[in-house]
Amino acid sequence: QVQLVESGGGLVQSGGSLRLSCAASGRFSSLNTMGWYRQAPGKQRELVASITYGGRANYADSVKGRFTISRDSAKNTVYLQMNQLKPEDTAVYYCNLDPLLSGANYWGQGTQVTVSS
């Protein structure tokens, strides 16, 4: 059974920083993409950033230049460094694991990020 455990959310003032972590456990292919999505109240879940097993990163336009995604494949862990946070970044952030060609997709339980103005 694959499990994703997120940590690092919290309350921060506008302009501050937070670092999210997500550790994956269980059996899954090392050929995978890991990513972060977020969902604000009343809005759809959206991609924030993702990173492939080869290290290729992809970002939403709204976070480019402020957020950095990285991974430690040996630890099956993905990180999201969030700098220059804005109130509009407030959301529940979800970790995602997408193993290549498996047909499966896994989600963490979510961690709340709140940015005060």
PDB file of N, CA, C and O in Angstrom, residues 15-18 38 48-50 57-69 80-86 89:
ATOM      1  N   GLY A  15       5.107  37.502   2.449  1.00  0.00           N
ATOM      2  CA  GLY A  15       6.531  37.707   2.238  1.00  0.00           C
ATOM      3  C   GLY A  15       7.411  36.669   2.896  1.00  0.00           C
ATOM      4  O   GLY A  15       8.620  36.626   2.646  1.00  0.00           O
ATOM      5  N   GLY A  16       6.810  35.832   3.721  1.00  0.00           N
ATOM      6  CA  GLY A  16       7.563  34.807   4.438  1.00  0.00           C
ATOM      7  C   GLY A  16       7.792  33.562   3.604  1.00  0.00           C
ATOM      8  O   GLY A  16       7.451  33.506   2.416  1.00  0.00           O
ATOM      9  N   SER A  17       8.368  32.555   4.261  1.00  0.00           N
ATOM     10  CA  SER A  17       8.727  31.307   3.587  1.00  0.00           C
ATOM     11  C   SER A  17       8.247  30.105   4.393  1.00  0.00           C
ATOM     12  O   SER A  17       8.118  30.162   5.615  1.00  0.00           O
ATOM     13  N   LEU A  18       7.980  29.035   3.667  1.00  0.00           N
ATOM     14  CA  LEU A  18       7.681  27.729   4.256  1.00  0.00           C
ATOM     15  C   LEU A  18       8.291  26.658   3.373  1.00  0.00           C
ATOM     16  O   LEU A  18       8.455  26.859   2.160  1.00  0.00           O
ATOM     17  N   ARG A  38      -2.641  22.316  -5.029  1.00  0.00           N
ATOM     18  CA  ARG A  38      -3.280  23.045  -3.943  1.00  0.00           C
ATOM     19  C   ARG A  38      -4.736  23.306  -4.270  1.00  0.00           C
ATOM     20  O   ARG A  38      -5.127  23.361  -5.437  1.00  0.00           O
ATOM     21  N   VAL A  48       0.676  22.987  -8.639  1.00  0.00           N
ATOM     22  CA  VAL A  48       1.618  24.018  -8.219  1.00  0.00           C
ATOM     23  C   VAL A  48       2.967  23.761  -8.873  1.00  0.00           C
ATOM     24  O   VAL A  48       3.538  24.648  -9.512  1.00  0.00           O
ATOM     25  N   ALA A  49       3.476  22.548  -8.714  1.00  0.00           N
ATOM     26  CA  ALA A  49       4.765  22.183  -9.285  1.00  0.00           C
ATOM     27  C   ALA A  49       4.885  20.674  -9.319  1.00  0.00           C
ATOM     28  O   ALA A  49       4.284  19.977  -8.495  1.00  0.00           O
ATOM     29  N   SER A  50       5.661  20.174 -10.272  1.00  0.00           N
ATOM     30  CA  SER A  50       5.925  18.749 -10.348  1.00  0.00           C
ATOM     31  C   SER A  50       7.366  18.542 -10.773  1.00  0.00           C
ATOM     32  O   SER A  50       8.001  19.441 -11.338  1.00  0.00           O
ATOM     33  N   ALA A  57      11.575  19.846 -13.758  1.00  0.00           N
ATOM     34  CA  ALA A  57      10.563  20.517 -12.953  1.00  0.00           C
ATOM     35  C   ALA A  57       9.611  21.334 -13.822  1.00  0.00           C
ATOM     36  O   ALA A  57      10.003  21.855 -14.869  1.00  0.00           O
ATOM     37  N   ASN A  58       8.393  21.417 -13.342  1.00  0.00           N
ATOM     38  CA  ASN A  58       7.368  22.193 -14.027  1.00  0.00           C
ATOM     39  C   ASN A  58       6.624  23.004 -12.973  1.00  0.00           C
ATOM     40  O   ASN A  58       6.328  22.481 -11.890  1.00  0.00           O
ATOM     41  N   TYR A  59       6.334  24.278 -13.281  1.00  0.00           N
ATOM     42  CA  TYR A  59       5.701  25.163 -12.304  1.00  0.00           C
ATOM     43  C   TYR A  59       4.475  25.862 -12.886  1.00  0.00           C
ATOM     44  O   TYR A  59       4.442  26.195 -14.074  1.00  0.00           O
ATOM     45  N   ALA A  60       3.526  26.124 -12.032  1.00  0.00           N
ATOM     46  CA  ALA A  60       2.429  27.004 -12.412  1.00  0.00           C
ATOM     47  C   ALA A  60       2.988  28.415 -12.565  1.00  0.00           C
ATOM     48  O   ALA A  60       3.917  28.814 -11.847  1.00  0.00           O
ATOM     49  N   ASP A  61       2.426  29.164 -13.497  1.00  0.00           N
ATOM     50  CA  ASP A  61       2.916  30.522 -13.735  1.00  0.00           C
ATOM     51  C   ASP A  61       2.863  31.373 -12.465  1.00  0.00           C
ATOM     52  O   ASP A  61       3.719  32.228 -12.238  1.00  0.00           O
ATOM     53  N   SER A  62       1.861  31.130 -11.648  1.00  0.00           N
ATOM     54  CA  SER A  62       1.652  31.959 -10.461  1.00  0.00           C
ATOM     55  C   SER A  62       2.739  31.795  -9.398  1.00  0.00           C
ATOM     56  O   SER A  62       2.850  32.631  -8.495  1.00  0.00           O
ATOM     57  N   VAL A  63       3.535  30.724  -9.497  1.00  0.00           N
ATOM     58  CA  VAL A  63       4.564  30.492  -8.471  1.00  0.00           C
ATOM     59  C   VAL A  63       5.985  30.528  -9.022  1.00  0.00           C
ATOM     60  O   VAL A  63       6.947  30.423  -8.260  1.00  0.00           O
ATOM     61  N   LYS A  64       6.119  30.684 -10.312  1.00  0.00           N
ATOM     62  CA  LYS A  64       7.450  30.716 -10.921  1.00  0.00           C
ATOM     63  C   LYS A  64       8.286  31.839 -10.316  1.00  0.00           C
ATOM     64  O   LYS A  64       7.820  32.965 -10.165  1.00  0.00           O
ATOM     65  N   GLY A  65       9.526  31.497  -9.979  1.00  0.00           N
ATOM     66  CA  GLY A  65      10.418  32.481  -9.385  1.00  0.00           C
ATOM     67  C   GLY A  65      10.284  32.592  -7.882  1.00  0.00           C
ATOM     68  O   GLY A  65      11.130  33.236  -7.236  1.00  0.00           O
ATOM     69  N   ARG A  66       9.241  31.998  -7.303  1.00  0.00           N
ATOM     70  CA  ARG A  66       9.044  32.063  -5.851  1.00  0.00           C
ATOM     71  C   ARG A  66       9.144  30.690  -5.194  1.00  0.00           C
ATOM     72  O   ARG A  66       9.622  30.568  -4.061  1.00  0.00           O
ATOM     73  N   PHE A  67       8.668  29.658  -5.889  1.00  0.00           N
ATOM     74  CA  PHE A  67       8.666  28.301  -5.344  1.00  0.00           C
ATOM     75  C   PHE A  67       9.712  27.449  -6.063  1.00  0.00           C
ATOM     76  O   PHE A  67       9.957  27.631  -7.259  1.00  0.00           O
ATOM     77  N   THR A  68      10.280  26.508  -5.328  1.00  0.00           N
ATOM     78  CA  THR A  68      11.232  25.573  -5.903  1.00  0.00           C
ATOM     79  C   THR A  68      10.890  24.160  -5.442  1.00  0.00           C
ATOM     80  O   THR A  68      10.781  23.907  -4.238  1.00  0.00           O
ATOM     81  N   ILE A  69      10.724  23.267  -6.402  1.00  0.00           N
ATOM     82  CA  ILE A  69      10.467  21.876  -6.089  1.00  0.00           C
ATOM     83  C   ILE A  69      11.759  21.085  -6.245  1.00  0.00           C
ATOM     84  O   ILE A  69      12.568  21.364  -7.134  1.00  0.00           O
ATOM     85  N   LEU A  80       8.932  21.213  -1.329  1.00  0.00           N
ATOM     86  CA  LEU A  80       8.500  22.445  -1.990  1.00  0.00           C
ATOM     87  C   LEU A  80       8.933  23.617  -1.116  1.00  0.00           C
ATOM     88  O   LEU A  80       8.383  23.818  -0.029  1.00  0.00           O
ATOM     89  N   GLN A  81       9.934  24.331  -1.586  1.00  0.00           N
ATOM     90  CA  GLN A  81      10.380  25.538  -0.896  1.00  0.00           C
ATOM     91  C   GLN A  81       9.560  26.711  -1.427  1.00  0.00           C
ATOM     92  O   GLN A  81       9.573  26.992  -2.625  1.00  0.00           O
ATOM     93  N   MET A  82       8.850  27.367  -0.530  1.00  0.00           N
ATOM     94  CA  MET A  82       7.959  28.457  -0.916  1.00  0.00           C
ATOM     95  C   MET A  82       8.467  29.755  -0.299  1.00  0.00           C
ATOM     96  O   MET A  82       8.508  29.887   0.929  1.00  0.00           O
ATOM     97  N   ASN A  83       8.876  30.668  -1.151  1.00  0.00           N
ATOM     98  CA  ASN A  83       9.374  31.973  -0.716  1.00  0.00           C
ATOM     99  C   ASN A  83       8.444  33.069  -1.205  1.00  0.00           C
ATOM    100  O   ASN A  83       7.638  32.854  -2.107  1.00  0.00           O
ATOM    101  N   GLN A  84       8.584  34.240  -0.631  1.00  0.00           N
ATOM    102  CA  GLN A  84       7.775  35.399  -1.030  1.00  0.00           C
ATOM    103  C   GLN A  84       6.295  35.042  -1.069  1.00  0.00           C
ATOM    104  O   GLN A  84       5.593  35.370  -2.026  1.00  0.00           O
ATOM    105  N   LEU A  85       5.840  34.384  -0.035  1.00  0.00           N
ATOM    106  CA  LEU A  85       4.457  33.928   0.001  1.00  0.00           C
ATOM    107  C   LEU A  85       3.476  35.093   0.002  1.00  0.00           C
ATOM    108  O   LEU A  85       3.739  36.157   0.587  1.00  0.00           O
ATOM    109  N   LYS A  86       2.345  34.855  -0.654  1.00  0.00           N
ATOM    110  CA  LYS A  86       1.296  35.859  -0.781  1.00  0.00           C
ATOM    111  C   LYS A  86       0.005  35.298  -0.180  1.00  0.00           C
ATOM    112  O   LYS A  86      -0.180  34.076  -0.132  1.00  0.00           O
ATOM    113  N   ASP A  89      -1.690  32.497  -1.927  1.00  0.00           N
ATOM    114  CA  ASP A  89      -1.114  31.154  -1.849  1.00  0.00           C
ATOM    115  C   ASP A  89      -1.803  30.304  -0.778  1.00  0.00           C
ATOM    116  O   ASP A  89      -1.527  29.113  -0.660  1.00  0.00           O
TER     117      ASP A  89
END
